[in-house]
mmCIF file of C-alpha atoms in Angstrom:
data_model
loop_
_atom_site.group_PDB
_atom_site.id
_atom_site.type_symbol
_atom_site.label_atom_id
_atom_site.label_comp_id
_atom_site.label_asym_id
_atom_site.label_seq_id
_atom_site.Cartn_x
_atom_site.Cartn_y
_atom_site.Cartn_z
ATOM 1 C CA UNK A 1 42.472 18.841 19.552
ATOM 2 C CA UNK A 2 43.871 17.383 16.250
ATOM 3 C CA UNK A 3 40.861 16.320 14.067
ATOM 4 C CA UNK A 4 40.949 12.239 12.754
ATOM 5 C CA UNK A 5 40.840 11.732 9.263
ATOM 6 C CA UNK A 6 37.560 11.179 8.392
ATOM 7 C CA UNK A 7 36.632 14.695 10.606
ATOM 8 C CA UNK A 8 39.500 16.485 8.539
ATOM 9 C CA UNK A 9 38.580 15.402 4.808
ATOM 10 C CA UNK A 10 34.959 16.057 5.796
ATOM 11 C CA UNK A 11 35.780 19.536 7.030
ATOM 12 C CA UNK A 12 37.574 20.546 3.833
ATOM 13 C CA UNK A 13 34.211 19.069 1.851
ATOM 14 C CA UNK A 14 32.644 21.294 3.953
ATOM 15 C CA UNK A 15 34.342 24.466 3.008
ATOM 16 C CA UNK A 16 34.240 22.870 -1.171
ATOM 17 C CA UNK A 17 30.792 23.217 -0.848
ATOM 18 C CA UNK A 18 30.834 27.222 -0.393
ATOM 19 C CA UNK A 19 31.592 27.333 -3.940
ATOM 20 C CA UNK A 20 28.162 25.660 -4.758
ATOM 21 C CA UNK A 21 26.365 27.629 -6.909
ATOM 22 C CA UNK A 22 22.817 26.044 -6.869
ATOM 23 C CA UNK A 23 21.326 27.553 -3.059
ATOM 24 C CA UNK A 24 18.711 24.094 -3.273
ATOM 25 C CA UNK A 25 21.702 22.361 -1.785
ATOM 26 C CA UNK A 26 25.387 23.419 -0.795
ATOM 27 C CA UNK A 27 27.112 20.204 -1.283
ATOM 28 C CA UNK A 28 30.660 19.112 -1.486
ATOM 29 C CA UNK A 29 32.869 16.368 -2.107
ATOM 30 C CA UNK A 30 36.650 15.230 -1.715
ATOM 31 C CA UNK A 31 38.228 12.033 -3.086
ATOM 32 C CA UNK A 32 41.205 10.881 -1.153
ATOM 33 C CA UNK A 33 43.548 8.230 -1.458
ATOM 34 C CA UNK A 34 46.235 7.097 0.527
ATOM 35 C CA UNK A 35 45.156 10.451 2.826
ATOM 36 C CA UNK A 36 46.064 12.645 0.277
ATOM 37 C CA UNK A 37 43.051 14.986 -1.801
ATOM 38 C CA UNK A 38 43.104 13.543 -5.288
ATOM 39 C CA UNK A 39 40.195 16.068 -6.830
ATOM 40 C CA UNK A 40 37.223 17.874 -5.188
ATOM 41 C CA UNK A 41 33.955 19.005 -6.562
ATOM 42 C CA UNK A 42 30.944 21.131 -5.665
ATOM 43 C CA UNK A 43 27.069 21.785 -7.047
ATOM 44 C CA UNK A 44 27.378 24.169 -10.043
ATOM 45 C CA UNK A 45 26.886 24.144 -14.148
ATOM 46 C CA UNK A 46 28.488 22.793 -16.792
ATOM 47 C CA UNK A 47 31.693 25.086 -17.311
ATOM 48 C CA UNK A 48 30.894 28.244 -19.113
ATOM 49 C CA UNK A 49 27.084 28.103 -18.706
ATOM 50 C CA UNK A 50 25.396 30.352 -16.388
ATOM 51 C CA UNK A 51 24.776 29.767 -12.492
ATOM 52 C CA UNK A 52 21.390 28.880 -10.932
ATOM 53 C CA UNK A 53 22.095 31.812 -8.517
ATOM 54 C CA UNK A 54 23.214 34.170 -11.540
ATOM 55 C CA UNK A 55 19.518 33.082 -13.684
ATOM 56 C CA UNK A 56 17.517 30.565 -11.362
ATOM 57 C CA UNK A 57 16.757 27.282 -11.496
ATOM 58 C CA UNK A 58 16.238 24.851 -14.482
ATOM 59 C CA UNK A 59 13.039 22.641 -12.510
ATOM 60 C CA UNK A 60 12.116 19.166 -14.202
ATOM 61 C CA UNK A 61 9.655 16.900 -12.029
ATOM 62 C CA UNK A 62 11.059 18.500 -8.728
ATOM 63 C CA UNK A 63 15.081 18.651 -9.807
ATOM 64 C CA UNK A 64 17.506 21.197 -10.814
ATOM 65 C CA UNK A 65 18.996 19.718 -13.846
ATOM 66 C CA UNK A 66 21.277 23.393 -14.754
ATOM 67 C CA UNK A 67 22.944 21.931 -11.672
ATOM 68 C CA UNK A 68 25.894 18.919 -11.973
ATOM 69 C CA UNK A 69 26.170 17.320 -8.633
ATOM 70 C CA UNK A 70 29.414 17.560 -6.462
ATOM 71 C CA UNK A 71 30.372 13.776 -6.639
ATOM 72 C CA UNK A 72 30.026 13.928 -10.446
ATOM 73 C CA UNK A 73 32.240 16.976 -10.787
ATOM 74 C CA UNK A 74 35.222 15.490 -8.611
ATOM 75 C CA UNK A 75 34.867 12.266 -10.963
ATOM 76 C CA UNK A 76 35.047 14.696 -13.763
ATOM 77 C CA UNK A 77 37.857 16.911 -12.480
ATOM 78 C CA UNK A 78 39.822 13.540 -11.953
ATOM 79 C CA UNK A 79 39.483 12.446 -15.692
ATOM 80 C CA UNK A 80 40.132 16.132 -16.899
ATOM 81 C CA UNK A 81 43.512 15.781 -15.072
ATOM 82 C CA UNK A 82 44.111 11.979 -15.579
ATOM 83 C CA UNK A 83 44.248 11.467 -12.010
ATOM 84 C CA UNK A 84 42.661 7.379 -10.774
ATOM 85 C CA UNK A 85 40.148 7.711 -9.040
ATOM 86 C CA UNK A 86 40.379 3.472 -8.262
ATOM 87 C CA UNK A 87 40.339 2.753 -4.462
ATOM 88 C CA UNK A 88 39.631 5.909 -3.078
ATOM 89 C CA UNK A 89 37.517 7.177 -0.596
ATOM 90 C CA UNK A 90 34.348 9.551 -1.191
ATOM 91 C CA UNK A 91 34.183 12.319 1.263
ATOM 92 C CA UNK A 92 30.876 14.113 0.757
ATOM 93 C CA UNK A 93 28.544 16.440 2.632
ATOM 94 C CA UNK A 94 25.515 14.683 1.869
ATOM 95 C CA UNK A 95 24.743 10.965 0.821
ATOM 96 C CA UNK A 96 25.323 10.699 -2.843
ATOM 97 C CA UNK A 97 21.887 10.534 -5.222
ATOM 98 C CA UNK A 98 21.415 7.212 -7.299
ATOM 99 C CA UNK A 99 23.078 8.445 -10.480
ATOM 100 C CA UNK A 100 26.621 9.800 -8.455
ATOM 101 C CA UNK A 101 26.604 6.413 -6.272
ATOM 102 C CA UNK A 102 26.781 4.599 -9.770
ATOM 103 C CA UNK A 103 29.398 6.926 -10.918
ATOM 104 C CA UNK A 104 31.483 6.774 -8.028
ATOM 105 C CA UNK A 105 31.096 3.136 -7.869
ATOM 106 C CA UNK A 106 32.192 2.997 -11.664
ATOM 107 C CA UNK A 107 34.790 5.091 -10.645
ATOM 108 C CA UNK A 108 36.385 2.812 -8.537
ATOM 109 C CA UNK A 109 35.659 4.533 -4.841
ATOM 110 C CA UNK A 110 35.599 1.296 -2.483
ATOM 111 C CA UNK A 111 34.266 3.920 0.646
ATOM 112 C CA UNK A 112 31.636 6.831 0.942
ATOM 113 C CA UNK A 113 31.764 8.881 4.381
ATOM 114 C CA UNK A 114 29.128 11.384 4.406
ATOM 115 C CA UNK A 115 27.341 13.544 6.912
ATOM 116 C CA UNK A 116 24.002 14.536 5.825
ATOM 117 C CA UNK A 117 21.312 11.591 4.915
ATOM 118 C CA UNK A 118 19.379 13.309 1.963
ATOM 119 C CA UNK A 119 16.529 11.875 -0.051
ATOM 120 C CA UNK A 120 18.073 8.475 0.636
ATOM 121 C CA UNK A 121 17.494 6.191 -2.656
ATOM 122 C CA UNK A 122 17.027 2.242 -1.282
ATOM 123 C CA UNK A 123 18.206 1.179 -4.568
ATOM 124 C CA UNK A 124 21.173 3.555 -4.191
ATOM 125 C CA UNK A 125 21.976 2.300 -0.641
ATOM 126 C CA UNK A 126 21.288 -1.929 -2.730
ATOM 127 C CA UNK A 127 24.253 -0.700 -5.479
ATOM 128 C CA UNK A 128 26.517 0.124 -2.638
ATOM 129 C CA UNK A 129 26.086 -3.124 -0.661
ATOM 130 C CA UNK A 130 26.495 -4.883 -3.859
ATOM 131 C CA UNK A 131 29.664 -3.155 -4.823
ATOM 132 C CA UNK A 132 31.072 -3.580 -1.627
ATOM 133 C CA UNK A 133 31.290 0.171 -1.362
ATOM 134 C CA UNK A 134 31.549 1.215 2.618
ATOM 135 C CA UNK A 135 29.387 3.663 3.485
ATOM 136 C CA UNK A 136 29.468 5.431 6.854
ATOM 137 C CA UNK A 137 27.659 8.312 7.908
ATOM 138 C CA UNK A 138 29.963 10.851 10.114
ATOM 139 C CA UNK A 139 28.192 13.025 12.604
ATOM 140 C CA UNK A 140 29.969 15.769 12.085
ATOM 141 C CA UNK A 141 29.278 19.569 12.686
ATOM 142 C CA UNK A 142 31.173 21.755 10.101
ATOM 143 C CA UNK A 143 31.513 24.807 12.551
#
């Protein structure tokens, strides 16, 4: 059976988030516009720096900060390659942390479908409503 959208784009974050390279949490993310993959991005360091599963993790109050989340790095891939990330649509295995919500929503993403509800932030969840930013969670099963 031909997957919908939403199943398909969340599939392919699915498979971006093998390249994670921080084990705490295999996450991936696609932005899409206009059903077409504009950037993706996955958990890993900075480019050039070494891997939390090459040395470990970098632990501050209960976070690995070696680590640059997958939302962040898609954003980041997009300006790298000066491709607009305005009006696109977040596709991301698990619900994006405070500081990535407020990046995609600077970013211009006007929807969020993720699978996973992780350490949901309230405030987080507030920004979105108050952006105007959809959010939807997909029940989906990557295998």
């Amino acid at each position: 059976m031909r997957p919908d959208w939403d199943s398909y784009f969340m599939k392919i974050a699915f498979a971006v988030s093998e390249r994670s390279t921080c084990d705490r949490a295999f996450v991936g993310c696609v932005l899409v516009r206009e059903k077409r993959i504009l950037t993706t991005g996955f958990n890993g360091s900075p480019a050039g720096q070494e891997h939390c599963d090459e040395i470990g993790h970098l632990m501050v109050e209960g976070h690995c900060v070696r680590t640059i989340h997958a939302e962040t790095n898609a954003i980041i891939q997009a300006a790298l390659h000066g491709v607009s990330t305005r009006g696109a649509t977040c596709y991301v295995t698990h619900l994006p942390c405070i500081n990535c919500t407020k990046a995609l929503i600077n970013a211009g993403v006007t929807r969020i479908v993720y699978n996973v509800a992780y350490r949901t932030d309230e405030n987080a969840v507030n920004f979105l409503a108050a952006a105007k930013v959809e959010a939807i969670q997909l029940d989906f099963r990557a295998n």
